[in-house]
Coordinates of C-alpha atoms in Angstrom, one line a residue:
Chain A
M140 CA -32.7 -139.2 142.8
E141 CA -34.8 -139.5 139.7
R142 CA -38.0 -137.8 139.6
E143 CA -40.7 -137.9 137.0
S144 CA -40.9 -134.7 135.0
T145 CA -44.5 -134.2 136.0
E146 CA -44.1 -134.5 139.7
I147 CA -43.7 -131.4 141.8
L148 CA -42.9 -131.3 145.5
D149 CA -45.8 -130.3 147.7
V150 CA -45.1 -127.1 149.6
F151 CA -46.7 -125.9 152.8
F152 CA -45.9 -122.3 152.8
L153 CA -46.8 -121.0 149.4
N154 CA -44.5 -118.5 147.8
D155 CA -44.6 -118.1 144.1
L156 CA -40.9 -117.8 143.6
I157 CA -40.1 -121.0 145.5
L158 CA -42.9 -122.8 143.7
Y159 CA -41.4 -121.9 140.4
Q160 CA -37.9 -123.0 141.5
K161 CA -39.2 -126.3 142.7
A162 CA -41.1 -126.9 139.5
F163 CA -38.0 -126.0 137.5
R164 CA -35.7 -128.4 139.4
A165 CA -38.2 -131.2 139.2
R166 CA -38.6 -130.7 135.5
Y167 CA -34.9 -130.6 134.8
H168 CA -33.8 -133.3 137.3
V169 CA -31.5 -131.1 139.2
R170 CA -29.9 -133.4 141.8
I171 CA -28.1 -131.2 144.2
D172 CA -30.1 -128.6 145.9
H173 CA -29.4 -125.6 148.1
P174 CA -31.6 -125.2 151.2
P175 CA -34.3 -122.6 150.5
M176 CA -34.1 -119.3 152.3
Y177 CA -37.6 -119.4 153.6
C178 CA -38.7 -121.8 156.3
I179 CA -40.8 -124.3 154.4
L180 CA -41.7 -127.8 155.1
F181 CA -41.5 -130.2 152.2
L182 CA -43.5 -133.3 151.8
P183 CA -42.0 -135.3 148.9
R184 CA -44.2 -137.7 147.0
K185 CA -43.6 -141.4 147.4
G186 CA -40.3 -142.3 145.9
G187 CA -38.7 -139.3 147.6
P188 CA -36.4 -139.4 150.5
P189 CA -37.9 -140.5 153.9
Y190 CA -37.9 -137.7 156.4
D191 CA -38.0 -139.8 159.6
A192 CA -35.2 -139.7 162.2
T193 CA -33.8 -143.2 161.4
Y194 CA -32.9 -143.3 157.8
G195 CA -33.7 -146.9 156.9
C196 CA -33.2 -149.7 159.3
P197 CA -29.8 -150.8 160.3
K198 CA -28.7 -154.2 158.9
L199 CA -27.2 -156.4 161.4
E200 CA -24.5 -159.0 161.8
S201 CA -25.2 -160.4 165.3
S202 CA -21.7 -161.2 166.6
A203 CA -18.5 -160.4 165.0
G204 CA -16.6 -161.6 168.0
A205 CA -16.6 -161.8 171.8
L206 CA -14.4 -159.5 173.7
T207 CA -12.8 -160.0 177.1
N208 CA -13.1 -157.3 179.7
F209 CA -9.5 -156.5 179.3
E210 CA -9.9 -155.7 175.6
V211 CA -12.7 -153.3 176.3
L212 CA -10.6 -151.7 179.1
D213 CA -7.7 -151.4 176.7
L214 CA -9.9 -149.7 174.1
L215 CA -11.1 -147.2 176.6
R216 CA -7.6 -146.6 178.0
S217 CA -6.3 -145.9 174.5
R218 CA -8.9 -143.2 174.2
G219 CA -7.6 -141.5 177.3
A220 CA -10.1 -142.7 179.9
G221 CA -7.7 -143.3 182.7
K222 CA -5.5 -140.3 182.4
D223 CA -7.9 -137.5 183.1
P224 CA -9.8 -137.8 186.4
T225 CA -12.2 -135.0 185.6
C226 CA -12.9 -136.5 182.2
V227 CA -13.1 -133.1 180.5
I228 CA -10.4 -133.4 177.8
A229 CA -10.6 -137.1 177.0
S230 CA -12.8 -138.1 174.1
V231 CA -14.7 -140.5 176.2
S232 CA -18.4 -139.9 177.1
P233 CA -19.7 -140.2 180.6
S234 CA -21.4 -143.5 180.0
E235 CA -18.2 -145.0 178.7
F236 CA -16.6 -143.7 181.9
K237 CA -19.0 -145.7 183.9
V238 CA -18.0 -148.8 182.1
F239 CA -14.3 -147.9 182.6
D240 CA -14.9 -147.5 186.4
Y241 CA -16.6 -150.9 186.6
L242 CA -13.8 -152.6 184.7
E243 CA -11.1 -151.0 186.8
Q244 CA -12.5 -152.8 189.8
T245 CA -12.4 -156.2 188.2
A246 CA -9.4 -158.5 187.6
A247 CA -9.0 -157.1 184.1
C248 CA -7.2 -153.9 185.2
N249 CA -3.9 -155.8 185.8
Q250 CA -3.9 -158.0 182.7
T251 CA -2.0 -157.6 179.5
K252 CA -2.3 -159.2 176.1
E253 CA 0.7 -161.5 176.6
I254 CA -0.8 -162.8 179.9
I255 CA -4.1 -163.6 178.2
H256 CA -2.4 -165.4 175.2
K257 CA -0.3 -167.4 177.6
F258 CA -3.3 -168.4 179.6
V259 CA -5.3 -169.4 176.6
D260 CA -2.4 -171.6 175.5
E261 CA -2.3 -173.3 178.9
C262 CA -6.0 -173.9 178.8
K263 CA -5.8 -176.0 175.7
K264 CA -4.8 -179.1 177.6
Y265 CA -8.0 -178.9 179.8
D266 CA -10.4 -178.9 176.8
L267 CA -12.5 -176.0 177.9
A268 CA -15.2 -174.2 175.8
K269 CA -14.5 -170.7 174.6
A270 CA -17.2 -169.2 176.8
E271 CA -15.6 -170.9 179.9
I272 CA -12.2 -169.5 179.1
L273 CA -13.7 -166.1 178.7
N274 CA -15.5 -166.4 182.1
V275 CA -12.3 -167.5 183.8
V276 CA -10.3 -164.6 182.3
N277 CA -12.9 -162.1 183.3
L278 CA -13.5 -163.4 186.8
R279 CA -10.2 -164.8 187.8
P280 CA -11.5 -167.5 190.3
S281 CA -9.0 -168.1 193.1
S282 CA -10.4 -171.3 194.5
A283 CA -11.9 -174.6 193.4
V284 CA -15.4 -173.5 194.4
E285 CA -15.4 -170.6 192.1
V286 CA -14.2 -172.8 189.2
Y287 CA -17.1 -175.2 189.8
T288 CA -19.6 -172.4 189.1
I289 CA -17.9 -171.4 185.8
I290 CA -17.2 -174.8 184.3
E291 CA -20.1 -177.1 183.6
E292 CA -19.8 -180.7 184.9
C293 CA -16.5 -179.9 186.4
D294 CA -16.4 -183.3 188.2
S295 CA -16.7 -185.5 185.2
R296 CA -14.5 -183.4 182.9
M297 CA -11.7 -182.2 185.1
E298 CA -11.6 -184.8 187.9
E299 CA -8.3 -184.3 189.8
K300 CA -7.1 -181.6 187.5
I301 CA -9.1 -178.9 189.3
D302 CA -6.3 -178.0 191.8
E303 CA -3.8 -177.9 189.0
F304 CA -6.1 -175.6 187.1
V305 CA -6.5 -173.3 190.0
E306 CA -2.7 -173.2 190.4
T307 CA -2.3 -172.3 186.7
I308 CA -4.8 -169.5 187.1
A309 CA -3.1 -168.1 190.2
Q310 CA 0.3 -168.2 188.5
I311 CA -0.6 -166.7 185.1
L312 CA -3.4 -164.3 185.8
P313 CA -2.8 -161.4 188.2
P314 CA -5.2 -161.0 191.1
P315 CA -7.9 -158.4 191.2
P316 CA -7.1 -155.1 192.8
T317 CA -7.3 -155.2 196.6
H318 CA -10.4 -153.9 198.3
E319 CA -10.6 -152.8 201.9
Q320 CA -12.1 -156.0 203.1
P321 CA -10.5 -158.9 205.0
G322 CA -12.1 -161.3 202.6
E323 CA -9.8 -160.1 199.8
E324 CA -6.7 -160.1 202.0
N325 CA -7.2 -163.9 202.5
V326 CA -7.1 -164.2 198.7
E327 CA -3.8 -162.3 198.6
S328 CA -2.1 -164.5 201.2
K329 CA -3.3 -167.6 199.4
E330 CA -1.8 -166.2 196.2
E331 CA 1.5 -165.8 197.9
T332 CA 1.6 -169.3 199.3
A333 CA 0.7 -170.7 195.9
N334 CA 3.6 -168.8 194.4
Chain B
M195 CA -19.9 -159.8 178.5
F196 CA -18.9 -157.6 175.6
F197 CA -19.4 -158.4 172.0
L198 CA -18.4 -156.7 168.8
S199 CA -21.3 -156.3 166.4
E200 CA -21.1 -155.1 162.8
I201 CA -23.9 -152.8 161.7
E202 CA -24.7 -151.0 158.5
H203 CA -26.7 -147.8 158.8
T204 CA -27.8 -145.0 156.6
L205 CA -26.6 -141.9 158.4
R206 CA -27.6 -138.3 157.8
L207 CA -24.8 -135.9 158.5
P208 CA -26.1 -132.5 159.6
P209 CA -24.7 -129.6 157.6
H210 CA -23.1 -127.9 160.5
L211 CA -20.6 -130.7 160.7
L212 CA -19.4 -130.3 157.1
N213 CA -16.2 -128.4 158.1
Q214 CA -14.9 -131.3 160.2
P215 CA -12.9 -134.2 158.8
L216 CA -15.3 -136.9 157.6
N217 CA -14.3 -139.7 159.9
D218 CA -14.5 -137.6 163.0
A219 CA -17.9 -136.1 162.1
I220 CA -19.3 -139.6 161.3
K221 CA -17.9 -141.1 164.5
G222 CA -19.4 -138.3 166.6
E223 CA -22.8 -138.6 164.8
L224 CA -22.8 -142.4 165.3
G225 CA -21.9 -141.9 169.0
S226 CA -24.8 -139.6 169.6
L227 CA -27.1 -141.9 167.8
F228 CA -26.1 -145.3 169.3
L229 CA -24.2 -144.7 172.5
D230 CA -26.0 -145.8 175.7
K231 CA -28.9 -147.1 173.7
V232 CA -30.2 -150.7 173.6
I233 CA -30.5 -152.5 170.3
E234 CA -32.8 -155.5 170.3
K235 CA -31.0 -158.8 170.4
L236 CA -27.6 -157.0 170.3
G237 CA -27.6 -155.5 173.7
L238 CA -26.5 -152.1 175.2
C239 CA -24.1 -150.1 173.0
V240 CA -21.1 -149.1 175.0
S241 CA -18.8 -147.6 172.4
V242 CA -18.1 -147.2 168.7
Y243 CA -15.2 -149.6 167.9
D244 CA -14.2 -148.5 164.4
I245 CA -15.7 -147.6 161.0
R246 CA -15.3 -150.2 158.3
S247 CA -16.5 -148.3 155.2
I248 CA -18.3 -145.1 154.3
K249 CA -20.2 -145.1 151.0
G250 CA -22.6 -142.6 149.4
G251 CA -22.5 -139.0 150.3
F252 CA -25.6 -138.1 148.3
V253 CA -27.5 -134.9 149.0
F254 CA -31.2 -135.4 148.6
P255 CA -33.2 -132.6 147.0
G256 CA -34.6 -130.2 149.5
D257 CA -32.2 -131.2 152.2
G258 CA -29.0 -129.5 153.2
A259 CA -27.4 -132.6 154.7
S260 CA -25.5 -135.4 153.1
T261 CA -26.5 -139.0 153.6
Y262 CA -23.9 -141.8 154.0
T263 CA -24.2 -145.6 154.2
V264 CA -21.8 -146.4 157.0
S265 CA -20.6 -149.9 158.0
F266 CA -19.1 -149.9 161.4
R267 CA -18.6 -152.0 164.5
L268 CA -19.9 -151.3 168.0
V269 CA -18.9 -152.7 171.4
M270 CA -22.1 -154.1 172.8
F271 CA -22.8 -155.2 176.3
R272 CA -24.6 -158.5 175.9
P273 CA -24.2 -161.1 178.7
F274 CA -24.8 -164.6 177.5
V275 CA -26.8 -167.2 179.3
G276 CA -24.5 -169.0 181.7
E277 CA -22.1 -166.2 182.2
V278 CA -21.0 -165.4 185.8
I279 CA -20.8 -161.7 186.5
S280 CA -20.0 -159.8 189.7
A281 CA -22.2 -156.8 190.6
R282 CA -23.2 -154.6 193.5
L283 CA -26.6 -154.8 195.3
K284 CA -28.8 -151.9 194.4
E285 CA -32.0 -152.7 196.2
S286 CA -33.6 -155.6 197.9
T287 CA -37.4 -156.0 198.0
K288 CA -39.9 -158.8 198.6
D289 CA -39.8 -159.7 194.9
G290 CA -36.1 -160.4 195.0
L291 CA -32.9 -158.5 194.5
R292 CA -31.9 -155.8 192.1
L293 CA -28.2 -155.6 191.1
S294 CA -26.3 -152.9 189.4
L295 CA -23.1 -152.8 187.3
G296 CA -22.6 -149.0 187.4
F297 CA -23.4 -148.6 183.7
F298 CA -26.3 -151.1 183.7
D299 CA -28.9 -151.3 186.5
D300 CA -31.6 -153.6 185.3
I301 CA -30.4 -156.9 186.7
Y302 CA -33.0 -158.7 188.7
V303 CA -32.8 -161.9 190.8
P304 CA -36.3 -163.0 191.5
V305 CA -37.1 -165.0 194.6
P306 CA -37.2 -168.5 193.0
L307 CA -33.6 -168.0 191.9
L308 CA -32.2 -167.0 195.2
A309 CA -30.1 -169.4 197.2
S310 CA -32.5 -171.8 198.9
P311 CA -33.5 -172.4 201.6
N312 CA -33.9 -168.8 202.6
H313 CA -36.1 -166.4 204.5
S314 CA -36.7 -162.7 204.4
E315 CA -36.6 -160.3 207.3
P316 CA -37.7 -156.7 207.0
D317 CA -34.8 -154.3 207.0
P318 CA -35.2 -151.1 209.0
G319 CA -32.5 -149.3 207.0
L320 CA -34.3 -149.4 203.6
K321 CA -37.7 -148.0 202.8
D322 CA -40.1 -151.0 201.9
G323 CA -36.9 -153.0 201.9
V324 CA -36.4 -156.6 202.8
R325 CA -33.2 -158.3 203.6
W326 CA -32.8 -161.9 202.3
V327 CA -31.0 -164.4 204.5
W328 CA -29.7 -167.7 203.3
E329 CA -29.8 -170.6 205.8
Y330 CA -27.1 -173.2 205.5
D331 CA -26.0 -175.7 208.1
G332 CA -27.9 -173.8 210.7
V333 CA -25.9 -170.6 210.1
N334 CA -27.6 -167.5 208.7
Y335 CA -25.9 -165.7 205.8
P336 CA -27.5 -162.3 205.1
I337 CA -27.3 -160.6 201.7
D338 CA -26.4 -157.0 202.3
G339 CA -24.7 -154.4 200.2
T340 CA -21.2 -154.5 201.6
D341 CA -19.5 -156.6 199.0
E342 CA -19.8 -157.8 195.4
I343 CA -22.4 -160.4 194.5
R344 CA -21.7 -163.0 191.9
F345 CA -24.6 -164.2 189.8
R346 CA -25.1 -166.4 186.8
V347 CA -27.1 -165.0 183.9
H348 CA -30.4 -166.9 183.6
N349 CA -31.8 -165.1 180.6
V350 CA -31.8 -161.7 178.9
I351 CA -35.1 -160.3 177.6
Y352 CA -35.9 -157.2 175.6
P353 CA -39.5 -156.2 176.5
P354 CA -41.3 -154.3 173.7
I355 CA -41.8 -150.6 174.1
P356 CA -45.0 -150.0 175.9
L357 CA -47.7 -147.8 174.2
D358 CA -48.9 -144.9 176.2
Q359 CA -52.0 -146.3 177.9
R360 CA -52.8 -143.9 180.6
N361 CA -56.0 -144.5 182.5
D362 CA -56.7 -141.4 184.5
S363 CA -59.3 -143.1 186.7
D364 CA -56.8 -145.6 188.1
E365 CA -54.4 -143.4 190.0
K366 CA -52.5 -146.2 191.8
E367 CA -51.5 -147.7 188.5
L368 CA -50.2 -144.3 187.3
E369 CA -48.0 -144.0 190.4
Q370 CA -46.6 -147.4 189.8
K371 CA -45.8 -146.7 186.2
V372 CA -44.1 -143.4 187.1
S373 CA -41.9 -145.0 189.8
K374 CA -40.6 -147.7 187.5
P375 CA -39.3 -146.4 184.2
F376 CA -39.3 -148.6 181.2
A377 CA -36.3 -150.9 180.9
P378 CA -35.5 -151.9 177.4
M379 CA -33.2 -154.7 178.4
V380 CA -33.7 -156.8 181.5
V381 CA -31.2 -159.4 182.7
T382 CA -32.4 -162.1 185.1
G383 CA -29.8 -163.7 187.2
S384 CA -29.6 -166.6 189.6
I385 CA -27.7 -167.1 192.8
D386 CA -28.8 -170.6 193.4
S387 CA -25.5 -172.5 193.0
D388 CA -22.1 -173.1 194.6
G389 CA -19.8 -170.1 194.4
L390 CA -22.6 -167.6 193.7
G391 CA -23.8 -164.9 195.9
P392 CA -21.8 -162.4 197.9
I393 CA -18.1 -163.1 197.6
S394 CA -17.7 -163.1 201.4
W395 CA -19.7 -166.3 201.6
W396 CA -17.1 -168.3 199.7
V397 CA -13.7 -166.8 200.5

């Protein structure tokens, strides 16, 4: 940090020795400084380093890529989120744990990379948008109704291929974890008949 | 739902971390700075993905800490418009529903975006609560908190931070402000379509 030779840092708590040291460093452009022994607040002149909490504003690149739920789950698992139930040793913070708990309940907990690659390959013949494939992988719809919500203008684009698409989903993507409700059990039996 | 965002930030590393390996110290510092915070237009930060580059390391005069320019990637929770997400019911009032994802609670479904036609009936179980019921083909389908609710994201807004305007004479307003803490990111959802709403309706 270059400083003009005539500038001296303003000092709140006046102490002759410190004042002399500051003047000396300013005059001779000493760059690296040791923190002073006395508790002093410094107010540098303009051109000095800003002393606010956020040092400069962060520069942004809005989206370097969308992630599926599975990828985030994999990342948290690789940090040890699933292994320790009391989350004491793992290097995962409590808020990351909440995300992990949420993702474990969705269909992402049974997926693997190969399954997702295979599914994306199969989807190429249906001409779907990237966002729609992402939605399908995250939600794993098990019936035609659910596919209607995800894919826009399903009737005109897919026509009769909807049932075939639902079949493909049921075969490639594993079902979400079973809950204690009879609704989910119906899904399980449908999955078996489809297989 | 999750995006990877690349950010460059000037980070001040406090001196008490100087004995740790640089990468770990910077990662920890970034975590405490960004984790669980909302960045406008990027979303809620869930986790630090990796560190791309670390430059700098200057020590400014009068300061004991070193300052680095770090370029890194964060996993952001940012639902896009049109995405379908399943969440749990948190509360149900006369203005609509409020849904929660566990790590994110500010998902509102206002009355115009509920499944129509519908009517509301007061729910004795909840305080000031109202239960919403969808009428379809003569059968009533209530929305209660037993199973997951699927909704489509209608829009995502980042309201600006409110300035502290406390008017002591108006006590009612004060109570209202205290009961509803400021939400930096609000997701509005809609249930007004086939396949949306509680899963038990469609299975």
